[in-house]
Short mmCIF file of C-alpha atoms in Angstrom, two decimals:
data_model
loop_
_atom_site.label_atom_id
_atom_site.label_comp_id
_atom_site.label_asym_id
_atom_site.label_seq_id
_atom_site.Cartn_x
_atom_site.Cartn_y
_atom_site.Cartn_z
CA MET A 1 86.69 85.02 75.48
CA THR A 2 87.91 88.09 73.60
CA GLU A 3 90.54 90.01 75.50
CA THR A 4 89.87 93.60 76.45
CA LEU A 5 92.09 96.18 74.84
CA PRO A 6 92.36 98.98 77.38
CA ASP A 7 95.06 100.74 75.39
CA ALA A 8 93.11 100.81 72.11
CA ALA A 9 93.07 104.39 70.85
CA PRO A 10 89.65 106.03 71.02
CA LEU A 11 88.07 106.73 67.64
CA SER A 12 87.01 110.21 66.70
CA PHE A 13 83.44 110.97 67.66
CA GLU A 14 82.42 111.08 64.01
CA ASP A 15 84.04 107.72 63.20
CA ALA A 16 82.46 106.13 66.26
CA LEU A 17 78.99 107.18 65.13
CA GLU A 18 79.56 105.84 61.64
CA GLN A 19 79.93 102.33 63.06
CA PHE A 20 77.85 102.34 66.24
CA ASP A 21 74.68 103.72 67.81
CA PRO A 22 75.07 104.95 71.41
CA VAL A 23 72.76 103.76 74.16
CA LEU A 24 72.63 105.95 77.26
CA GLY A 25 71.34 105.61 80.78
CA PHE A 26 71.58 107.97 83.73
CA GLU A 27 71.36 107.56 87.48
CA VAL A 28 71.06 110.97 89.07
CA HIS A 29 71.41 111.19 92.84
CA VAL A 30 69.71 114.17 94.48
CA GLU A 31 70.58 115.06 98.07
CA LEU A 32 67.53 116.41 99.85
CA ASN A 33 67.66 119.57 101.95
CA THR A 34 65.71 118.17 104.91
CA ALA A 35 66.73 119.39 108.36
CA THR A 36 67.70 115.89 109.48
CA LYS A 37 68.93 112.68 107.91
CA MET A 38 66.95 109.93 106.24
CA PHE A 39 66.66 107.58 109.20
CA SER A 40 67.83 109.58 112.22
CA ALA A 41 67.59 112.96 113.92
CA ALA A 42 71.24 113.80 113.12
CA PRO A 43 71.53 117.20 111.40
CA ASN A 44 71.67 117.30 107.61
CA ALA A 45 74.09 120.20 107.12
CA PHE A 46 76.97 120.86 104.74
CA GLY A 47 80.40 122.13 105.76
CA ASP A 48 80.38 121.35 109.48
CA GLU A 49 83.38 119.89 111.29
CA PRO A 50 83.95 116.24 110.27
CA ASN A 51 82.09 113.57 112.23
CA THR A 52 79.93 116.02 114.19
CA ASN A 53 76.58 115.46 112.46
CA VAL A 54 76.29 111.81 113.41
CA SER A 55 74.11 109.52 115.47
CA PRO A 56 74.14 105.83 116.47
CA VAL A 57 71.90 105.10 113.46
CA CYS A 58 74.11 106.64 110.78
CA LEU A 59 77.22 105.18 112.46
CA GLY A 60 75.68 101.70 112.33
CA LEU A 61 76.09 101.08 116.04
CA PRO A 62 74.56 97.84 117.39
CA GLY A 63 70.95 98.13 118.49
CA ALA A 64 70.32 101.50 116.79
CA LEU A 65 66.97 101.52 114.97
CA PRO A 66 66.06 103.74 112.00
CA VAL A 67 62.97 105.95 111.71
CA VAL A 68 61.87 107.22 108.29
CA ASN A 69 62.05 110.97 107.67
CA GLU A 70 58.50 111.97 106.64
CA LYS A 71 59.68 115.15 104.90
CA ALA A 72 62.00 113.07 102.72
CA VAL A 73 59.10 110.83 101.71
CA GLU A 74 57.05 113.91 100.86
CA SER A 75 59.92 115.27 98.75
CA ALA A 76 60.26 111.95 96.94
CA ILE A 77 56.55 111.93 96.07
CA ARG A 78 56.62 115.52 94.84
CA LEU A 79 59.68 114.78 92.68
CA GLY A 80 58.04 111.64 91.32
CA LEU A 81 54.95 113.64 90.37
CA ALA A 82 57.08 116.34 88.72
CA LEU A 83 58.72 113.59 86.66
CA ASN A 84 55.30 112.31 85.54
CA CYS A 85 55.77 109.06 87.48
CA ASP A 86 53.21 106.73 88.99
CA ILE A 87 53.42 106.90 92.79
CA ALA A 88 53.30 103.61 94.67
CA GLU A 89 50.60 103.54 97.31
CA SER A 90 52.81 101.09 99.19
CA CYS A 91 56.57 100.67 98.95
CA ARG A 92 59.34 99.42 101.17
CA PHE A 93 63.04 99.74 101.89
CA ALA A 94 65.69 97.07 101.31
CA ARG A 95 69.24 96.40 102.41
CA LYS A 96 71.82 96.71 99.64
CA GLN A 97 74.78 94.68 100.86
CA TYR A 98 78.29 95.93 100.25
CA PHE A 99 81.28 97.08 102.23
CA TYR A 100 82.99 100.44 101.95
CA PRO A 101 84.82 102.25 104.74
CA ASP A 102 82.34 105.15 104.39
CA THR A 103 79.33 102.83 104.82
CA PRO A 104 79.59 101.84 108.49
CA LYS A 105 76.61 99.44 108.54
CA ASN A 106 78.07 97.33 105.68
CA TRP A 107 74.82 97.89 103.80
CA GLN A 108 72.96 100.82 102.33
CA THR A 109 69.30 101.26 103.16
CA SER A 110 67.72 101.79 99.76
CA GLN A 111 64.74 100.66 97.70
CA TYR A 112 64.93 97.79 95.25
CA ASP A 113 61.87 96.05 93.84
CA GLU A 114 59.33 98.49 95.31
CA PRO A 115 60.39 102.09 94.55
CA ILE A 116 58.20 104.98 95.62
CA ALA A 117 57.92 106.34 92.04
CA HIS A 118 58.14 104.55 88.69
CA ASP A 119 57.38 104.77 84.96
CA GLY A 120 57.68 108.48 84.29
CA TRP A 121 59.23 110.79 81.72
CA LEU A 122 60.89 114.16 81.37
CA ASP A 123 61.01 116.30 78.25
CA VAL A 124 64.34 118.08 77.86
CA GLU A 125 65.00 121.02 75.58
CA LEU A 126 68.13 120.94 73.42
CA ASP A 127 70.14 123.94 72.30
CA ASP A 128 68.14 124.43 69.10
CA GLY A 129 64.80 124.14 70.86
CA GLU A 130 64.16 120.50 69.92
CA ILE A 131 62.43 118.49 72.64
CA PHE A 132 63.78 115.03 73.50
CA ARG A 133 61.79 112.80 75.84
CA VAL A 134 63.71 110.76 78.40
CA GLU A 135 61.81 107.84 79.91
CA ILE A 136 62.19 107.42 83.67
CA GLU A 137 62.25 103.86 85.04
CA ARG A 138 62.13 104.73 88.72
CA ALA A 139 62.88 107.26 91.42
CA HIS A 140 63.66 105.67 94.77
CA MET A 141 64.69 106.77 98.24
CA GLU A 142 67.95 105.83 99.90
CA GLU A 143 70.68 107.17 102.14
CA ASP A 144 74.03 108.63 101.18
CA ALA A 145 77.38 107.21 102.21
CA GLY A 146 80.06 109.09 104.12
CA LYS A 147 82.97 110.85 102.46
CA LEU A 148 86.54 109.63 102.06
CA THR A 149 89.41 112.10 101.80
CA HIS A 150 92.53 110.48 100.39
CA GLN A 151 95.84 111.77 101.75
CA GLY A 152 98.91 112.06 99.57
CA GLY A 153 99.32 111.60 95.84
CA SER A 154 96.76 113.24 93.56
CA GLY A 155 93.95 113.14 96.09
CA ARG A 156 92.49 109.99 94.52
CA ILE A 157 92.61 106.59 96.13
CA GLN A 158 95.24 105.43 93.65
CA GLY A 159 98.61 106.34 95.12
CA ALA A 160 97.23 107.71 98.38
CA ASP A 161 99.10 107.14 101.62
CA SER A 162 95.99 107.02 103.79
CA SER A 163 92.31 107.91 103.81
CA LEU A 164 90.20 109.86 106.29
CA VAL A 165 86.51 109.13 106.79
CA ASP A 166 83.88 111.79 107.50
CA TYR A 167 80.49 110.31 108.43
CA ASN A 168 78.63 113.64 108.36
CA ARG A 169 77.17 112.70 104.96
CA ALA A 170 76.31 109.13 105.99
CA GLY A 171 72.55 108.84 106.14
CA VAL A 172 71.77 112.06 104.24
CA PRO A 173 68.49 111.56 102.32
CA LEU A 174 68.89 110.78 98.64
CA ILE A 175 66.54 110.24 95.75
CA GLU A 176 68.04 108.27 92.89
CA ILE A 177 66.41 108.83 89.50
CA VAL A 178 67.07 106.02 87.02
CA THR A 179 66.26 106.35 83.34
CA LYS A 180 65.24 103.61 80.98
CA PRO A 181 67.79 102.93 78.19
CA ILE A 182 67.94 105.95 75.90
CA VAL A 183 68.20 105.03 72.23
CA GLY A 184 68.03 107.15 69.11
CA ALA A 185 70.21 109.93 70.48
CA GLY A 186 72.81 109.59 67.73
CA SER A 187 75.26 112.47 67.44
CA ARG A 188 73.28 114.46 70.02
CA ALA A 189 73.93 111.95 72.79
CA PRO A 190 76.39 114.21 74.70
CA GLU A 191 74.08 117.21 74.35
CA ILE A 192 71.12 115.16 75.57
CA ALA A 193 73.18 114.04 78.57
CA ARG A 194 73.93 117.65 79.53
CA ALA A 195 70.36 118.82 78.90
CA TYR A 196 68.88 115.96 80.95
CA VAL A 197 71.01 116.57 84.03
CA SER A 198 70.36 120.30 83.72
CA ALA A 199 66.61 119.64 83.52
CA ILE A 200 66.70 117.41 86.62
CA ARG A 201 68.55 120.11 88.54
CA ASP A 202 66.01 122.71 87.41
CA VAL A 203 63.14 120.49 88.60
CA VAL A 204 64.56 119.86 92.07
CA LYS A 205 65.41 123.55 92.49
CA ALA A 206 61.88 124.54 91.49
CA LEU A 207 60.49 122.04 93.99
CA ASP A 208 62.88 123.42 96.64
CA ILE A 209 63.74 119.91 97.81
CA SER A 210 67.50 120.22 97.28
CA ASP A 211 70.14 122.93 97.28
CA ALA A 212 71.09 121.40 93.90
CA ARG A 213 74.69 122.64 94.03
CA MET A 214 76.61 120.20 91.88
CA GLU A 215 79.99 121.42 93.13
CA ARG A 216 78.91 120.28 96.62
CA GLY A 217 77.62 116.95 95.37
CA ASN A 218 73.94 117.81 95.97
CA VAL A 219 73.29 116.52 92.45
CA ARG A 220 75.54 113.79 91.09
CA CYS A 221 75.23 111.83 87.88
CA ASP A 222 76.36 108.31 87.03
CA ALA A 223 76.46 108.17 83.23
CA ASN A 224 76.03 104.77 81.55
CA VAL A 225 77.18 104.31 77.97
CA SER A 226 77.12 101.31 75.65
CA LEU A 227 77.29 100.92 71.89
CA MET A 228 75.51 98.65 69.46
CA PRO A 229 76.52 98.06 65.84
CA LYS A 230 74.60 99.98 63.21
CA ASP A 231 73.04 96.77 61.90
CA GLY A 232 72.38 95.27 65.36
CA ASP A 233 69.61 95.51 67.90
CA ALA A 234 71.30 94.16 71.04
CA PHE A 235 72.74 96.59 73.56
CA GLY A 236 76.46 96.37 74.14
CA THR A 237 78.21 96.06 77.50
CA ARG A 238 77.91 99.28 79.46
CA SER A 239 80.34 101.29 81.47
CA GLU A 240 79.26 103.60 84.28
CA THR A 241 81.16 106.84 84.84
CA LYS A 242 80.52 107.67 88.50
CA ASN A 243 79.74 110.89 90.33
CA VAL A 244 80.11 113.38 87.50
CA ASN A 245 79.32 116.73 89.09
CA SER A 246 78.80 119.30 86.36
CA MET A 247 76.67 119.49 83.24
CA ARG A 248 79.66 120.12 81.00
CA ALA A 249 81.53 117.19 82.56
CA VAL A 250 78.56 114.88 81.86
CA GLU A 251 78.62 115.96 78.21
CA HIS A 252 82.36 115.40 77.92
CA ALA A 253 82.26 112.07 79.78
CA VAL A 254 79.62 110.68 77.42
CA THR A 255 81.60 111.90 74.41
CA PHE A 256 84.79 110.25 75.64
CA GLU A 257 83.13 106.96 76.56
CA ILE A 258 81.49 106.70 73.13
CA ARG A 259 84.91 107.23 71.54
CA ARG A 260 86.64 104.81 73.94
CA HIS A 261 84.08 102.04 73.47
CA ALA A 262 84.26 102.45 69.71
CA GLY A 263 88.05 102.26 69.74
CA VAL A 264 88.07 99.04 71.78
CA LEU A 265 85.34 97.40 69.70
CA ALA A 266 86.81 98.47 66.36
CA ALA A 267 90.14 96.95 67.42
CA GLY A 268 88.46 93.61 68.12
CA GLY A 269 88.31 93.91 71.90
CA SER A 270 85.39 93.76 74.29
CA ILE A 271 84.11 96.20 76.88
CA VAL A 272 84.36 95.40 80.57
CA GLN A 273 81.24 96.13 82.63
CA GLU A 274 82.78 98.44 85.18
CA THR A 275 82.58 101.76 86.95
CA ARG A 276 84.91 104.49 85.73
CA HIS A 277 86.25 107.73 87.17
CA TRP A 278 86.02 111.05 85.35
CA LYS A 279 89.23 113.09 85.04
CA GLU A 280 88.33 116.71 84.42
CA GLU A 281 91.90 117.80 83.71
CA THR A 282 92.27 115.44 80.72
CA ARG A 283 88.57 114.94 79.89
CA THR A 284 89.07 111.20 80.01
CA THR A 285 87.93 108.33 82.23
CA SER A 286 89.90 105.68 84.07
CA SER A 287 88.93 102.21 85.24
CA GLY A 288 87.35 101.88 88.67
CA ARG A 289 85.98 98.49 89.72
CA PRO A 290 83.96 95.73 88.06
CA LYS A 291 80.31 96.76 88.03
CA SER A 292 78.05 94.54 90.11
CA ASP A 293 74.60 93.42 89.03
CA ALA A 294 71.60 93.53 91.37
CA ASP A 295 72.08 89.89 92.40
CA ASP A 296 75.55 90.69 93.71
CA TYR A 297 74.13 93.11 96.26
CA ARG A 298 71.95 90.38 97.87
CA TYR A 299 69.00 92.73 98.40
CA PHE A 300 66.45 91.73 101.00
CA PRO A 301 63.63 93.70 102.71
CA GLU A 302 64.81 95.97 105.52
CA PRO A 303 63.48 94.25 108.66
CA ASP A 304 63.68 97.36 110.84
CA LEU A 305 61.36 99.50 108.71
CA VAL A 306 57.68 99.04 107.92
CA PRO A 307 56.36 99.70 104.39
CA ILE A 308 55.60 103.29 103.38
CA VAL A 309 51.91 103.76 102.62
CA SER A 310 50.90 106.87 100.66
CA SER A 311 47.17 107.41 100.45
CA PRO A 312 45.70 108.67 97.16
CA ALA A 313 44.40 111.73 99.02
CA TRP A 314 47.90 112.63 100.25
CA ILE A 315 49.39 112.10 96.80
CA GLU A 316 46.80 114.40 95.23
CA GLN A 317 47.30 116.99 97.96
CA LEU A 318 51.03 117.01 97.21
CA ARG A 319 50.29 117.32 93.49
CA THR A 320 48.63 120.67 94.21
CA THR A 321 51.92 121.97 95.64
CA LEU A 322 53.89 121.44 92.43
CA PRO A 323 55.31 124.63 90.89
CA GLU A 324 55.13 125.53 87.22
CA PRO A 325 57.42 123.12 85.31
CA PRO A 326 60.79 124.84 84.69
CA ALA A 327 60.67 124.34 80.91
CA GLU A 328 57.21 125.88 80.69
CA ARG A 329 58.30 128.75 82.91
CA ARG A 330 61.30 129.48 80.69
CA ARG A 331 59.18 129.51 77.54
CA ARG A 332 56.65 131.83 79.19
CA LEU A 333 59.29 134.25 80.42
CA ARG A 334 61.20 134.29 77.13
CA GLU A 335 58.04 135.18 75.22
CA SER A 336 56.89 137.70 77.83
CA TRP A 337 60.23 139.50 77.99
CA GLY A 338 60.88 139.51 74.25
CA TYR A 339 64.48 138.30 74.60
CA SER A 340 66.18 136.65 71.66
CA ASP A 341 67.04 132.97 72.05
CA ALA A 342 70.70 133.88 72.52
CA GLU A 343 69.92 136.52 75.14
CA PHE A 344 67.70 134.16 77.08
CA ARG A 345 70.25 131.31 76.93
CA ASP A 346 72.86 133.68 78.36
CA VAL A 347 70.54 134.60 81.24
CA VAL A 348 69.86 130.94 82.04
CA ALA A 349 73.55 130.02 81.75
CA ALA A 350 74.43 132.85 84.14
CA GLY A 351 71.92 131.51 86.69
CA LEU A 352 70.13 134.88 86.87
CA LEU A 353 66.64 133.91 85.73
CA ASP A 354 65.13 134.26 89.22
CA GLU A 355 66.78 137.63 89.84
CA ILE A 356 65.64 139.09 86.52
CA GLU A 357 62.12 137.75 87.02
CA GLU A 358 61.95 139.36 90.47
CA THR A 359 63.30 142.66 89.12
CA VAL A 360 60.78 142.72 86.27
CA GLY A 361 58.03 141.80 88.72
CA SER A 362 59.02 144.78 90.86
CA GLY A 363 58.44 147.17 87.99
CA ALA A 364 61.60 147.25 85.86
CA SER A 365 61.41 146.68 82.13
CA PRO A 366 62.84 143.33 80.92
CA ALA A 367 65.54 145.23 79.02
CA THR A 368 66.56 147.20 82.11
CA ALA A 369 66.63 144.11 84.33
CA ARG A 370 68.76 142.20 81.84
CA LYS A 371 71.08 145.18 81.27
CA TRP A 372 71.91 145.52 84.97
CA TRP A 373 72.10 141.85 85.99
CA MET A 374 74.00 140.65 82.92
CA GLY A 375 76.11 143.80 82.71
CA GLU A 376 77.36 145.84 85.64
CA ILE A 377 76.25 143.51 88.45
CA SER A 378 77.92 140.52 86.81
CA ARG A 379 81.05 142.59 86.12
CA LEU A 380 81.33 143.70 89.74
CA ALA A 381 80.70 140.15 90.95
CA ASN A 382 83.48 138.86 88.73
CA ALA A 383 85.84 141.58 89.97
CA ARG A 384 85.05 140.64 93.57
CA ASP A 385 85.25 136.89 92.83
CA VAL A 386 81.71 136.11 93.98
CA GLU A 387 78.47 135.07 92.33
CA PRO A 388 76.23 137.97 91.20
CA THR A 389 73.56 136.87 93.65
CA ALA A 390 76.08 137.11 96.51
CA LEU A 391 76.41 140.88 96.07
CA GLY A 392 73.02 141.37 97.68
CA VAL A 393 71.67 143.75 95.03
CA GLN A 394 67.92 144.24 95.52
CA SER A 395 65.47 144.78 92.68
CA ALA A 396 64.47 148.08 94.32
CA THR A 397 68.04 149.33 93.87
CA ILE A 398 67.98 148.63 90.15
CA ILE A 399 64.62 150.33 89.76
CA GLU A 400 65.87 153.37 91.68
CA LEU A 401 68.98 153.62 89.50
CA ALA A 402 66.91 153.29 86.31
CA GLY A 403 64.54 155.96 87.61
CA LEU A 404 67.40 158.42 88.25
CA ILE A 405 68.61 157.84 84.70
CA ASP A 406 65.13 158.32 83.23
CA GLU A 407 64.71 161.57 85.19
CA GLY A 408 67.98 162.85 83.73
CA LYS A 409 69.60 163.20 87.14
CA ILE A 410 72.43 160.78 86.31
CA ASN A 411 73.73 159.03 83.22
CA ASP A 412 74.78 155.41 82.69
CA LYS A 413 78.39 156.05 83.63
CA ILE A 414 77.45 157.75 86.89
CA ALA A 415 74.87 155.03 87.62
CA ARG A 416 77.59 152.38 87.45
CA GLN A 417 79.68 154.35 89.94
CA VAL A 418 76.67 154.80 92.20
CA LEU A 419 76.05 151.04 92.22
CA GLU A 420 79.61 150.39 93.34
CA PHE A 421 79.31 152.99 96.11
CA HIS A 422 76.02 151.37 97.13
CA LEU A 423 77.68 147.96 97.42
CA ASP A 424 80.34 149.57 99.62
CA GLY A 425 77.59 150.58 102.04
CA GLU A 426 77.17 154.27 101.25
CA GLY A 427 73.35 154.19 101.17
CA SER A 428 70.64 154.21 98.55
CA PRO A 429 71.35 155.44 95.01
CA ALA A 430 69.50 158.73 95.62
CA GLU A 431 71.39 159.31 98.87
CA ILE A 432 74.73 158.64 97.17
CA VAL A 433 73.97 161.00 94.26
CA SER A 434 73.06 163.75 96.70
CA ALA A 435 75.94 163.19 99.11
CA ARG A 436 78.60 163.01 96.39
CA GLY A 437 77.12 165.69 94.15
CA LEU A 438 76.87 163.35 91.20
CA GLU A 439 73.87 164.82 89.39
CA VAL A 440 74.53 165.45 85.70
CA VAL A 441 75.49 168.98 84.73
CA SER A 442 72.61 170.45 82.72
CA ASP A 443 73.19 174.12 83.55
CA ASP A 444 73.40 175.99 80.23
CA GLY A 445 76.16 178.30 81.39
CA ALA A 446 78.49 175.58 82.65
CA LEU A 447 77.86 173.35 79.65
CA THR A 448 78.26 176.18 77.16
CA ALA A 449 81.67 177.02 78.61
CA ALA A 450 82.76 173.38 78.40
CA VAL A 451 81.44 173.10 74.82
CA GLU A 452 83.23 176.25 73.70
CA LYS A 453 86.50 174.95 75.15
CA ALA A 454 86.07 171.60 73.36
CA MET A 455 85.28 173.32 70.07
CA ALA A 456 88.31 175.58 70.39
CA GLU A 457 90.59 172.59 71.01
CA ASN A 458 89.12 170.52 68.16
CA PRO A 459 88.70 172.79 65.11
CA ASP A 460 88.88 169.89 62.65
CA VAL A 461 85.87 168.25 64.36
CA VAL A 462 84.00 171.56 64.31
CA GLU A 463 84.63 171.78 60.57
CA LYS A 464 83.17 168.31 59.98
CA VAL A 465 80.07 169.02 62.05
CA ALA A 466 79.55 172.35 60.29
CA ALA A 467 79.72 170.49 56.98
CA GLY A 468 76.81 168.33 58.07
CA LYS A 469 78.68 165.29 59.45
CA LEU A 470 76.66 165.16 62.66
CA LYS A 471 78.15 161.86 63.84
CA ALA A 472 81.35 163.79 64.50
CA ILE A 473 79.62 165.54 67.42
CA GLY A 474 80.58 162.53 69.52
CA ALA A 475 84.21 163.67 69.29
CA LEU A 476 83.18 166.88 71.06
CA ILE A 477 80.97 165.24 73.67
CA GLY A 478 83.96 163.21 74.96
CA PRO A 479 86.07 166.24 75.91
CA VAL A 480 83.03 167.90 77.50
CA MET A 481 82.45 164.80 79.60
CA LYS A 482 86.09 164.87 80.67
CA GLU A 483 85.81 168.54 81.59
CA THR A 484 82.71 167.87 83.72
CA GLN A 485 84.06 164.59 85.21
CA GLY A 486 81.49 162.57 83.32
CA GLN A 487 78.52 164.53 84.67
CA ALA A 488 77.50 166.41 81.54
CA ASP A 489 74.07 165.85 80.01
CA ALA A 490 75.13 164.42 76.65
CA GLY A 491 71.84 165.34 75.00
CA LYS A 492 72.17 168.92 76.16
CA VAL A 493 75.77 169.08 74.92
CA ARG A 494 74.63 167.95 71.49
CA GLU A 495 71.94 170.63 71.38
CA ILE A 496 74.44 173.36 72.29
CA VAL A 497 76.94 172.26 69.64
CA MET A 498 74.30 172.16 66.91
CA GLU A 499 72.92 175.54 67.97
CA LYS A 500 76.34 177.19 67.91
CA LEU A 501 77.11 175.80 64.46
CA GLY A 502 73.65 176.38 63.07
CA VAL A 503 73.11 172.81 61.94
CA SER A 504 70.08 170.60 62.44
#
């Protein structure tokens, strides 16, 4: 048997693709946002004190019997339908046998040969607008394991002094979505990986079946990578990078594993079928444990649970509850709002699509909604180290600010100040403008005096404007704004300057 060469240097991505074709596969785990766990009435809540959201069932105590969470089944069917899957009219749970300290029963209740959803597909949109179809093998229900916290060292199990177990997550409802092998991705394999996980997250958010916060582990991806020679047709041995929890990390993990596999194979070694851990700080992976095949888990039907029967009528009723597919919604909004591709990508990347849609729906123009959410609101959120949505800005506030600007009562600079005062609890924009006396100065007498002072202090600018260089007026508007503490009507200032100099 050929020895593995773990220290073989990874090839460059370009060199790897010259010799090999990547084959991908993804297992995305989605934590459901049901009120209770998959098989017990224990609360399904994030962030509570360790080992408080537990029950005899999720602790695996003798004699405790599971009961299936109907809402979780409903969520699984709706997700399967959204992924264009066939829904099984009858399916069952199985015991997946393995021991971990965070799995107190010594098995995981999952689905094996009879998943609730199978044979689907999801079209994902790449950065240039190309659509790539990912075939879905199955989407099945299961329960999550608990959480280990490793003490000492780097926080990983390697080098830790001890480990603490929190069973709050044990038994949380999961849906695992498994793709069929993805071939033909070529150089776009990492991009497809990112786009696929992003599309899955968008789907589950639209369905409102998961909080879908990857940093909390609500959506986790196991990324499988193998390579086959350019002139071959047999898949290579795969590695599985576990629990990657961001879109960018999925992209980088796939890139690295393609390079690592290629380096080992080009050096004459062979790939070990194993799980691997992603290291964000170095954008590399490290070896985990040998990867088991299905036979190693000794699946057998769960004797404490009856099969799940989903009538065609129920399935069709749930189909009527499906929202507009996220990709179709994005295309519709982009066309409706008239944003450029780059502008729309920025909105999506900022996670502000819902907020802008609500603001436009409340009466703001698409340009105004984008200007405020992507501009001042995002700036203030960054300054306060929170997400823009956490500031609590309502669409009505943006519309009121835009209205005050359109009426000439305030300008953009004052509006930005008003928003900050509003966030500090000083009232509505109109109330703040009135209370602080922030209306723009449009009184001819006051503006004329400020203009005359600016002209007297800037004779060279006056000379340029008088000679017909009207762009130079901006150099006079600045001092007037300073004189009026930013409250001058810039348009009115311009009119006064041109009138005094007799230019048009």
